PDB file of C-alpha atoms in Angstrom:
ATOM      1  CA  UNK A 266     136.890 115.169 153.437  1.00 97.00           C
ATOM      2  CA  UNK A 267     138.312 116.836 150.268  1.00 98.00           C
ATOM      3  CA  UNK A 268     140.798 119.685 150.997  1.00 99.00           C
ATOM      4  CA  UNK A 269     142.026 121.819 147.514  1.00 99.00           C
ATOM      5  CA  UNK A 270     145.119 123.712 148.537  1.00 99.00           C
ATOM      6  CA  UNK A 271     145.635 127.063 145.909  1.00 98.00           C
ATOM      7  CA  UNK A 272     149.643 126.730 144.989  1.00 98.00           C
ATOM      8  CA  UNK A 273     151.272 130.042 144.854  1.00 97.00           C
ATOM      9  CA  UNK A 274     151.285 132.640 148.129  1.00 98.00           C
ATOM     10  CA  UNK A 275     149.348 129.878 149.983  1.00 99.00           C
ATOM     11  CA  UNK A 276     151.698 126.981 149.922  1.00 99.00           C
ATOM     12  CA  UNK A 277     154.663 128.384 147.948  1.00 99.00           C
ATOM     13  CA  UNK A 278     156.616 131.605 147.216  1.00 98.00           C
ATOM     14  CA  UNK A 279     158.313 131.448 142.980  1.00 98.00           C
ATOM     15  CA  UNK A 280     159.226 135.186 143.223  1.00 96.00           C
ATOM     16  CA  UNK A 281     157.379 136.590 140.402  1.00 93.00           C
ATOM     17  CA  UNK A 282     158.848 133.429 138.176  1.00 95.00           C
ATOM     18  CA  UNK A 283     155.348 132.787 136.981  1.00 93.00           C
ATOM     19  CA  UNK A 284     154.526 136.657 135.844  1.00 91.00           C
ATOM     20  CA  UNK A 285     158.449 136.750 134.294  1.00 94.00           C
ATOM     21  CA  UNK A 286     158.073 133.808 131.953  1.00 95.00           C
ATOM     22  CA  UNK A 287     154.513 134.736 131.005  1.00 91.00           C
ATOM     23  CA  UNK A 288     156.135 137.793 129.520  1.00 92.00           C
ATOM     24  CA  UNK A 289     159.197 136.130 127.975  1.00 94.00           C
ATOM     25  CA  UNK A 290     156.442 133.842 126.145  1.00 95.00           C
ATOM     26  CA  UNK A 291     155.007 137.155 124.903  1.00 94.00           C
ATOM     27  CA  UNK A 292     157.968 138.516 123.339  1.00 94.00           C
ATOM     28  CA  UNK A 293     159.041 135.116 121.912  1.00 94.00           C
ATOM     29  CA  UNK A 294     155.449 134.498 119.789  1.00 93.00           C
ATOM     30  CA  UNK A 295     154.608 138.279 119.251  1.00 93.00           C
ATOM     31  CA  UNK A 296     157.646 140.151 118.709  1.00 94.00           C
ATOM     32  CA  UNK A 297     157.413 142.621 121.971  1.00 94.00           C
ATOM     33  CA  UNK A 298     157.230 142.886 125.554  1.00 92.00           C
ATOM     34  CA  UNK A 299     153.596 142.953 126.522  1.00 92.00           C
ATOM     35  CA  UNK A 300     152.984 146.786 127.441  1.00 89.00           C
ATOM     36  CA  UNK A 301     149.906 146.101 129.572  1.00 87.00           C
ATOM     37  CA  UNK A 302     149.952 143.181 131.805  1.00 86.00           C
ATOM     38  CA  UNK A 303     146.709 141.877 133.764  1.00 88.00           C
ATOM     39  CA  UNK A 304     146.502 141.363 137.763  1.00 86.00           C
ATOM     40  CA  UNK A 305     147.198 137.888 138.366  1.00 85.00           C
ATOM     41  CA  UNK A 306     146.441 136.735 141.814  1.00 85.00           C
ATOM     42  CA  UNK A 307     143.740 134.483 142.118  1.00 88.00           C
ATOM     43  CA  UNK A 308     142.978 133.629 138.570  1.00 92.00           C
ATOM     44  CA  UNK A 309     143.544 131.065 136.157  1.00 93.00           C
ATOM     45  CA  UNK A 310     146.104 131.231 133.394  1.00 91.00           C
ATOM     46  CA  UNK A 311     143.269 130.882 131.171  1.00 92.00           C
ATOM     47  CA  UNK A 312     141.739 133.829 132.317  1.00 93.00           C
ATOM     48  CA  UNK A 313     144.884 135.644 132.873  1.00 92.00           C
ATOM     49  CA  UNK A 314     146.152 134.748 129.617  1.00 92.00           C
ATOM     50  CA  UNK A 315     143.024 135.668 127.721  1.00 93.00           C
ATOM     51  CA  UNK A 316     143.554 139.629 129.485  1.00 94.00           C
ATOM     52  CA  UNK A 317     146.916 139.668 128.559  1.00 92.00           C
ATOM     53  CA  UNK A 318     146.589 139.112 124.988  1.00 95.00           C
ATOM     54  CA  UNK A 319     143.116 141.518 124.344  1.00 95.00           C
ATOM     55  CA  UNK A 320     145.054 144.240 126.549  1.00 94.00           C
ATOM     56  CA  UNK A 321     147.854 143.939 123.994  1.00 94.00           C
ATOM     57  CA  UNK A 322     145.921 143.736 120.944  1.00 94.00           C
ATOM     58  CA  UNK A 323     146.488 139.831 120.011  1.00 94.00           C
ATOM     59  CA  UNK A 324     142.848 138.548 119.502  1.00 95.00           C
ATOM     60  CA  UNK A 325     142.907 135.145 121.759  1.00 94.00           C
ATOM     61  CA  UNK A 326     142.189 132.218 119.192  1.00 95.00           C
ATOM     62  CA  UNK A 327     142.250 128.842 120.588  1.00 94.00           C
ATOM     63  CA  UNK A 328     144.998 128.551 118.546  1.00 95.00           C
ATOM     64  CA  UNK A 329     146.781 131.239 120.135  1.00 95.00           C
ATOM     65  CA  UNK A 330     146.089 130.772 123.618  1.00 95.00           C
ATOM     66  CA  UNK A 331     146.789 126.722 122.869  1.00 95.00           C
ATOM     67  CA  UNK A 332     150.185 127.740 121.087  1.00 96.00           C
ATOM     68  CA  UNK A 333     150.802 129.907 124.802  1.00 95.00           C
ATOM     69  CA  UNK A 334     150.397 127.310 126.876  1.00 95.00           C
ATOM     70  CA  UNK A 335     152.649 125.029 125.478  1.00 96.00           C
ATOM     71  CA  UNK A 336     155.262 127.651 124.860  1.00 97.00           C
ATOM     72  CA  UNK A 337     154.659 129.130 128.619  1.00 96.00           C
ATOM     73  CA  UNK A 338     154.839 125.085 130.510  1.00 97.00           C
ATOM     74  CA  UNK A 339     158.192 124.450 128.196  1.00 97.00           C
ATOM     75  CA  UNK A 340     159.957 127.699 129.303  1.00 97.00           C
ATOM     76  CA  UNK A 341     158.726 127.624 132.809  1.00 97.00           C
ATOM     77  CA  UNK A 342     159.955 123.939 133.240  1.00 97.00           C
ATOM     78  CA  UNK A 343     163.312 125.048 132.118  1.00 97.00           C
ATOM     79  CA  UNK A 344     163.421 127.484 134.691  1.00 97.00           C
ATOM     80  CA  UNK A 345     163.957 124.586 137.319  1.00 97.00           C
ATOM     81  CA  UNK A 346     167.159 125.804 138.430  1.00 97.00           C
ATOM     82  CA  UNK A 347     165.679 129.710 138.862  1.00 98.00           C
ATOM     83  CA  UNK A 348     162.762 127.929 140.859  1.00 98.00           C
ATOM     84  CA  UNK A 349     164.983 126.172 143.132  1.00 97.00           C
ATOM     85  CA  UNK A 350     167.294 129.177 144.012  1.00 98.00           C
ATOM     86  CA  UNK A 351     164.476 131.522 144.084  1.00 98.00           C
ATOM     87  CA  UNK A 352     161.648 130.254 145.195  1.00 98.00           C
ATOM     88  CA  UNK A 353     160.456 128.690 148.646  1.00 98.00           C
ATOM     89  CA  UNK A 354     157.628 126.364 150.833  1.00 99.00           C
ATOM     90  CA  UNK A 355     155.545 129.327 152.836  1.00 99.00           C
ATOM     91  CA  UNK A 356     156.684 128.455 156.261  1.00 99.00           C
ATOM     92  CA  UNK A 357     154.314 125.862 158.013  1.00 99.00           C
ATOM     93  CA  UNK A 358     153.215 124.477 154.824  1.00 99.00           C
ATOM     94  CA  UNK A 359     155.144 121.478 154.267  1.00 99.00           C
ATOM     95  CA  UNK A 360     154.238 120.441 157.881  1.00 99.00           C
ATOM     96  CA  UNK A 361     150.363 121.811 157.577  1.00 99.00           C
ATOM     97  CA  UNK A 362     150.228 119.254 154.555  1.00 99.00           C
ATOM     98  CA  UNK A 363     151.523 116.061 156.112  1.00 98.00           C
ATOM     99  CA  UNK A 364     149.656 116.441 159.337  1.00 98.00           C
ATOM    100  CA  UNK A 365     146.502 116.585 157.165  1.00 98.00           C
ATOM    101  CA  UNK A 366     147.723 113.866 155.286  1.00 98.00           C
ATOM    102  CA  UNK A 367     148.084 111.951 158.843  1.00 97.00           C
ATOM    103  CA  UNK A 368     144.393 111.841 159.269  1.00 96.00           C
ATOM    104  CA  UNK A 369     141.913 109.353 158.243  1.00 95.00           C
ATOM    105  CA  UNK A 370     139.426 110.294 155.086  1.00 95.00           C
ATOM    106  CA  UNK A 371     140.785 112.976 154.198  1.00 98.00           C
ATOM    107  CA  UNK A 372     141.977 113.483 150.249  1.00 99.00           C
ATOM    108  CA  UNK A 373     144.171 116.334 149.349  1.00 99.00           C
ATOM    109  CA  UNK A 374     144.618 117.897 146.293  1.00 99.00           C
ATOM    110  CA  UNK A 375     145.017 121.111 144.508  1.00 99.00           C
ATOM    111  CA  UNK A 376     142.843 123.683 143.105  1.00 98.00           C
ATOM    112  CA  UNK A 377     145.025 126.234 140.903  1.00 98.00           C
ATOM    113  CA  UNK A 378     145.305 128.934 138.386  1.00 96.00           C
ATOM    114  CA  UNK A 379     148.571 127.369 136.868  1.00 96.00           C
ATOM    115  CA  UNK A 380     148.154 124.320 134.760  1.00 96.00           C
ATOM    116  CA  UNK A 381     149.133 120.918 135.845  1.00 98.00           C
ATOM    117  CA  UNK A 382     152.520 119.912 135.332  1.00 98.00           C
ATOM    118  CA  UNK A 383     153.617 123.551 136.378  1.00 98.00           C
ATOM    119  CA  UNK A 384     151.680 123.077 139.710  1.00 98.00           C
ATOM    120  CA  UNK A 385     152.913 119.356 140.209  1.00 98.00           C
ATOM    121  CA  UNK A 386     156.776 121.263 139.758  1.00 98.00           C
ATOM    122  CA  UNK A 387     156.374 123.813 141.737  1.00 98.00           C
ATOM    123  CA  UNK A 388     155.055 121.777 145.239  1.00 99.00           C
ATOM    124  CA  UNK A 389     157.428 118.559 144.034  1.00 98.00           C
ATOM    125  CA  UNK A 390     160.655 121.184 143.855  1.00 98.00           C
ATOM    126  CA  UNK A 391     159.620 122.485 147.551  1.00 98.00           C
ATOM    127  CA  UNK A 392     159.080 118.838 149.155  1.00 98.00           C
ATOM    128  CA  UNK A 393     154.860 118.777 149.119  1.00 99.00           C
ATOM    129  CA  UNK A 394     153.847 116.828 146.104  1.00 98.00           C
ATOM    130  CA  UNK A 395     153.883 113.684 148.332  1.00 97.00           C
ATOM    131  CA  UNK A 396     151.044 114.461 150.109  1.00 98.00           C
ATOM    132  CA  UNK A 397     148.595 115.608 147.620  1.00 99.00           C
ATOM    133  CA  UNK A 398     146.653 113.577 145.158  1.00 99.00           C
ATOM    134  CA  UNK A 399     147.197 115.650 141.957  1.00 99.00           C
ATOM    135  CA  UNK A 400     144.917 113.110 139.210  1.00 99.00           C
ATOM    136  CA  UNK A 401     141.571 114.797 141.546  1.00 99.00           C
ATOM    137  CA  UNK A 402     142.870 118.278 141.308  1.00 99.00           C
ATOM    138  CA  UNK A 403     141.813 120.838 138.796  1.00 99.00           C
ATOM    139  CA  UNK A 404     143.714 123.599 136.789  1.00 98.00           C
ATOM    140  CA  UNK A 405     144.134 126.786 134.969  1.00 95.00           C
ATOM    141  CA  UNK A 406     143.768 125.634 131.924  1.00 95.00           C
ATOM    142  CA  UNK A 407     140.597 123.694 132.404  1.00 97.00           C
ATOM    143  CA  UNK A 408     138.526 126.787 132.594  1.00 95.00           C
ATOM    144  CA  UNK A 409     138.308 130.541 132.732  1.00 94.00           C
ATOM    145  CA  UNK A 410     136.183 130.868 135.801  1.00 95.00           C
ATOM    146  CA  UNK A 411     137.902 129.594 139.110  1.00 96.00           C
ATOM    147  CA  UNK A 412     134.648 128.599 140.398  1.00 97.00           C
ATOM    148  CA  UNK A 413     134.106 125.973 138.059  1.00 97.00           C
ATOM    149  CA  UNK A 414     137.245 123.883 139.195  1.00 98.00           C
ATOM    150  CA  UNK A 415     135.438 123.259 142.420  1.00 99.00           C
ATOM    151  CA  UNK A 416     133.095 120.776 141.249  1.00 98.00           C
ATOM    152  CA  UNK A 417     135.512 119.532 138.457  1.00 98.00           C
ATOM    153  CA  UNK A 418     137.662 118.135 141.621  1.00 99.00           C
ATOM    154  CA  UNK A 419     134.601 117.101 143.207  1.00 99.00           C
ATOM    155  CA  UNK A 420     133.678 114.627 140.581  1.00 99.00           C
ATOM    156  CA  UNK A 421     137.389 113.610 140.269  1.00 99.00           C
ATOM    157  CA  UNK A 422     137.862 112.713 143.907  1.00 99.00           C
ATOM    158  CA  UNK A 423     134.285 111.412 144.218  1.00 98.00           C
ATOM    159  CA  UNK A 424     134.436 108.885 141.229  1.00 98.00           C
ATOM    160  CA  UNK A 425     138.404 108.189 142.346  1.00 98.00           C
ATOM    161  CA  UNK A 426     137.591 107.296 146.290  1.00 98.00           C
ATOM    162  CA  UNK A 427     133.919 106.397 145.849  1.00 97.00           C
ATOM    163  CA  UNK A 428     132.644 109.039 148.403  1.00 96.00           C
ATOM    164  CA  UNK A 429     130.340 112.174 147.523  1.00 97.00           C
ATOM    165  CA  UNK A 430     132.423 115.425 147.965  1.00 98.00           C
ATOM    166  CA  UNK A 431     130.274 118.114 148.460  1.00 97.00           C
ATOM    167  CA  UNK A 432     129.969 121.861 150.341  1.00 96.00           C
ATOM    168  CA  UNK A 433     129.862 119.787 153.833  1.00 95.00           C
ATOM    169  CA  UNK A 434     132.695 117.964 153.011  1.00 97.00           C
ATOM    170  CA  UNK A 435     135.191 120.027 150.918  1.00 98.00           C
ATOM    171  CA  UNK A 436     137.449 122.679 151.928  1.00 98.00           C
ATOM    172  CA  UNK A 437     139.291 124.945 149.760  1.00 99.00           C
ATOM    173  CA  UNK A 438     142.433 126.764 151.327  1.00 99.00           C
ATOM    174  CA  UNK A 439     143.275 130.274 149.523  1.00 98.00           C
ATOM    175  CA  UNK A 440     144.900 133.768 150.475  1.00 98.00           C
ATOM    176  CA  UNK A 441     142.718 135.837 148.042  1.00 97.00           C
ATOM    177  CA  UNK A 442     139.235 137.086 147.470  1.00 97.00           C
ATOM    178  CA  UNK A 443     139.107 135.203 144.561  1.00 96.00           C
ATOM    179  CA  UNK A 444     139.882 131.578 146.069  1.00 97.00           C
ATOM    180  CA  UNK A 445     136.581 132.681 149.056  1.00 98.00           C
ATOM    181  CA  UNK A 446     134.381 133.190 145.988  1.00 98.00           C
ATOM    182  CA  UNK A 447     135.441 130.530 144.139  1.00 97.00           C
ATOM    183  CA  UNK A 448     135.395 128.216 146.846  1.00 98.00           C
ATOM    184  CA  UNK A 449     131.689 129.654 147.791  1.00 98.00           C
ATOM    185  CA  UNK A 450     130.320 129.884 144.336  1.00 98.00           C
ATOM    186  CA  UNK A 451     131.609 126.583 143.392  1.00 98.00           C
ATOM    187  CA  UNK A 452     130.440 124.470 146.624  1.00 98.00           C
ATOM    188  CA  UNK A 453     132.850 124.665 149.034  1.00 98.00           C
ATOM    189  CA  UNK A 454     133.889 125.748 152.428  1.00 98.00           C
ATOM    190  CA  UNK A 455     137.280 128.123 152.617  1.00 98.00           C
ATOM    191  CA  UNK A 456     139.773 128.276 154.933  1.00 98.00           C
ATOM    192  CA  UNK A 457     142.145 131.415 154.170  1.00 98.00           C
ATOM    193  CA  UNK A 458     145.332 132.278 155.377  1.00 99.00           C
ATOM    194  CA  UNK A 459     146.959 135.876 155.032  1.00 98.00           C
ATOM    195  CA  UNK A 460     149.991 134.988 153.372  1.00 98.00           C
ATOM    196  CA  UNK A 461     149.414 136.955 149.921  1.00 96.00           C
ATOM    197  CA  UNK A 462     149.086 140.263 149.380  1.00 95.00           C
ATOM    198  CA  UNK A 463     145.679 140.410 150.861  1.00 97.00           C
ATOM    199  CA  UNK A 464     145.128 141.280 154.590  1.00 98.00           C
ATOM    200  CA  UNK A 465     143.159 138.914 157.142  1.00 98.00           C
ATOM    201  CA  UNK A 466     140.454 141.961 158.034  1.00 98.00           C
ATOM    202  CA  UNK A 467     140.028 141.768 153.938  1.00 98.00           C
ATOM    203  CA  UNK A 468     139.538 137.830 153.814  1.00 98.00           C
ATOM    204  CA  UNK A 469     137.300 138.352 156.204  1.00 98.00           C
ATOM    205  CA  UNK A 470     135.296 140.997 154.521  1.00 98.00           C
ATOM    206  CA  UNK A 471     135.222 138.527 151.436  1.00 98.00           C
ATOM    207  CA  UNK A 472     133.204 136.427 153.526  1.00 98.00           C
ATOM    208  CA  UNK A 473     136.154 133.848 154.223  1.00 98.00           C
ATOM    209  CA  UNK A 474     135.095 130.559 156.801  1.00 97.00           C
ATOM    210  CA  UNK A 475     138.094 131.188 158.607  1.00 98.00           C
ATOM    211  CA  UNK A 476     140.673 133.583 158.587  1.00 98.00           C
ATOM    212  CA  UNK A 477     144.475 132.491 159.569  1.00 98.00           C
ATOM    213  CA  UNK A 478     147.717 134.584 159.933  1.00 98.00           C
ATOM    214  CA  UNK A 479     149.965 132.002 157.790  1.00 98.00           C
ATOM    215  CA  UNK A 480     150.447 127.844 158.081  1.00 99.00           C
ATOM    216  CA  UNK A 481     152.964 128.011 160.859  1.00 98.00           C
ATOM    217  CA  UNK A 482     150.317 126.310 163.705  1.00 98.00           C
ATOM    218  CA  UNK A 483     149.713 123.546 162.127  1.00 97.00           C
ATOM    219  CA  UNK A 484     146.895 122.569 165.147  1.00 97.00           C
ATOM    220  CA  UNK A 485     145.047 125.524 164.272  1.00 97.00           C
ATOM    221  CA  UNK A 486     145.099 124.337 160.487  1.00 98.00           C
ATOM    222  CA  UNK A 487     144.226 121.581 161.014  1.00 98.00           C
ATOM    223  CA  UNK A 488     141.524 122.832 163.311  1.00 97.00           C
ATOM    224  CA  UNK A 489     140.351 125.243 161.003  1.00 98.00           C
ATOM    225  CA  UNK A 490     140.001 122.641 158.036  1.00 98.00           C
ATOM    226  CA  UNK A 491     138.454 120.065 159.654  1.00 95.00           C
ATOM    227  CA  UNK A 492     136.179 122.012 161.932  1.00 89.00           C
ATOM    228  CA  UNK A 493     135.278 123.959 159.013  1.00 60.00           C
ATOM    229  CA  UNK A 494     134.433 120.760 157.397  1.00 47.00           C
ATOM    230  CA  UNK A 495     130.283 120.151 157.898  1.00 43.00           C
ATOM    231  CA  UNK A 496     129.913 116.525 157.968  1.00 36.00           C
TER     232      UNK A 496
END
C-alpha cells in the first residue's frame, strides 16, 4: 500500500511561515509587497505562484517563476529558527506516522504543494521525516495541477519497490477539497482529516473516503487508511 500524506494543516502547523516568505520573495525581486495575494490551501506553489504574479501584474516566465523558487527555498530555509519556535507536529501525527510505518507493505511518502527540500524541512524539524520515503513523493514544483502528482508518486514508488500502486492500493491523506479531488482525479483513495480550515460535513460533501476529526486515534487512522485501501 502507498499512503501520500499532504504536509501543512494535515501533518504540521508553520503559522503562516510559508504565505510570509512568499511575500518577502515578492518584494525582494519586484520592488513591492504583492497587493493581491492568491488562496493557498491545497495547491501547489506552482500554481499558487503563477496567481500571485498575474494578480500583481508580473507576467510568469519560466524564468521568473524559476528565479522564485530558488529565491523562495533559500529564504524559507533560513527561516529554520522561525520554524522551530513557531511552528508544530498536528497532534497525533508523529504517532499516526510511525504506527503506519509499523506495518508490513506499506510505503509512505508525501504528496505536497511545497517543493521538496521545503517539505523534507518542515516534517524533519517536527520529528516525521523518518518515517516517510521522500525519493517516491511528488511536489509543488513538479506541476500546476495537484492531480497530476498522484500518478507521478505512483510510478516512483512502483519502479522503487517493484509493486503496482494503483486506486486499490494508494491512499492520499488531506484536510482540503482540493487534496479529495486530487486524490480522486489522480487515482487514489482519500482519507481526510478536519484539521485545516475546512469542516468534516464539507470533506464530506467533497466526496472524501473517510472523514476524521484530527490524527489523535491513531487506531482509527490506521483503520481508516488501510480499510480504505481496496486490495
Amino acid at each position: 500500500m502507498l499512503v501520500l500524506w499532504d504536509v501543512d494543516q494535515t501533518l504540521v502547523n508553520v503559522d503562516g511561515l510559508g504565505g510570509e516568505t512568499f511575500a518577502e520573495v515578492f518584494r525582494r525581486l519586484v520592488g513591492r509587497l504583492p497587493e493581491n495575494s492568491p488562496p493557498m490551501s491545497g495547491r501547489t506553489d506552482l500554481d499558487i505562484l503563477g496567481e500571485m504574479l498575474r494578480r500583481n501584474g508580473v507576467a510568469p516566465t519560466s524564468r521568473t517563476v524559476a528565479r522564485f523558487q530558488r529565491e523562495f527555498e533559500a529564504a524559507f530555509h533560513d527561516k529554520v529558527a522561525a520554524l522551530r519556535r513557531r511552528g508544530r507536529a498536528l497532534p497525533g501525527a508523529v504517532d499516526a506516522v510511525a504506527a503506519l510505518a509499523a506495518r508490513p507493505g506499506v510505503v509512505q511518502s508525501v504528496l505536497t504543494g511545497n517543493m521538496r527540500s521545503v517539505a523534507e524541512l518542515k516534517l524533519a524539524t517536527f520529528g516525521l521525516a523518518a518515517w516517510l520515503d521522500f525519493e517516491v513523493g511528488a511536489y509543488g514544483t513538479e506541476s500546476v495541477t495537484r492531480a497530476d502528482l498522484v500518478p507521478l508518486a505512483q510510478e516512483r514508488a512502483g519502479r522503487k519497490y517493484g509493486a503496482v500502486f494503483d486506486a486499490r492500493s494508494t491512499v492520499l491523506v488531506g484536510d482540503t477539497p482540493n487534496d479529495v479531488a486530487a486524490g480522486h482525479q489522480g487515482g487514489a483513495r482519500v482519507v481526510a482529516v478536519a484539521t485545516g480550515r475546512t469542516s468534516a460535513a464539507e470533506l464530506r460533501a467533497a466526496g472524501a473516503d473517510v472523514v476524521l476529526p484530527d490524527l489523535t486515534d491513531v487506531d482509527a487512522v490506521v483503520a481508516a487508511v488501510t480499510g480504505s485501501a481496496r486490495r
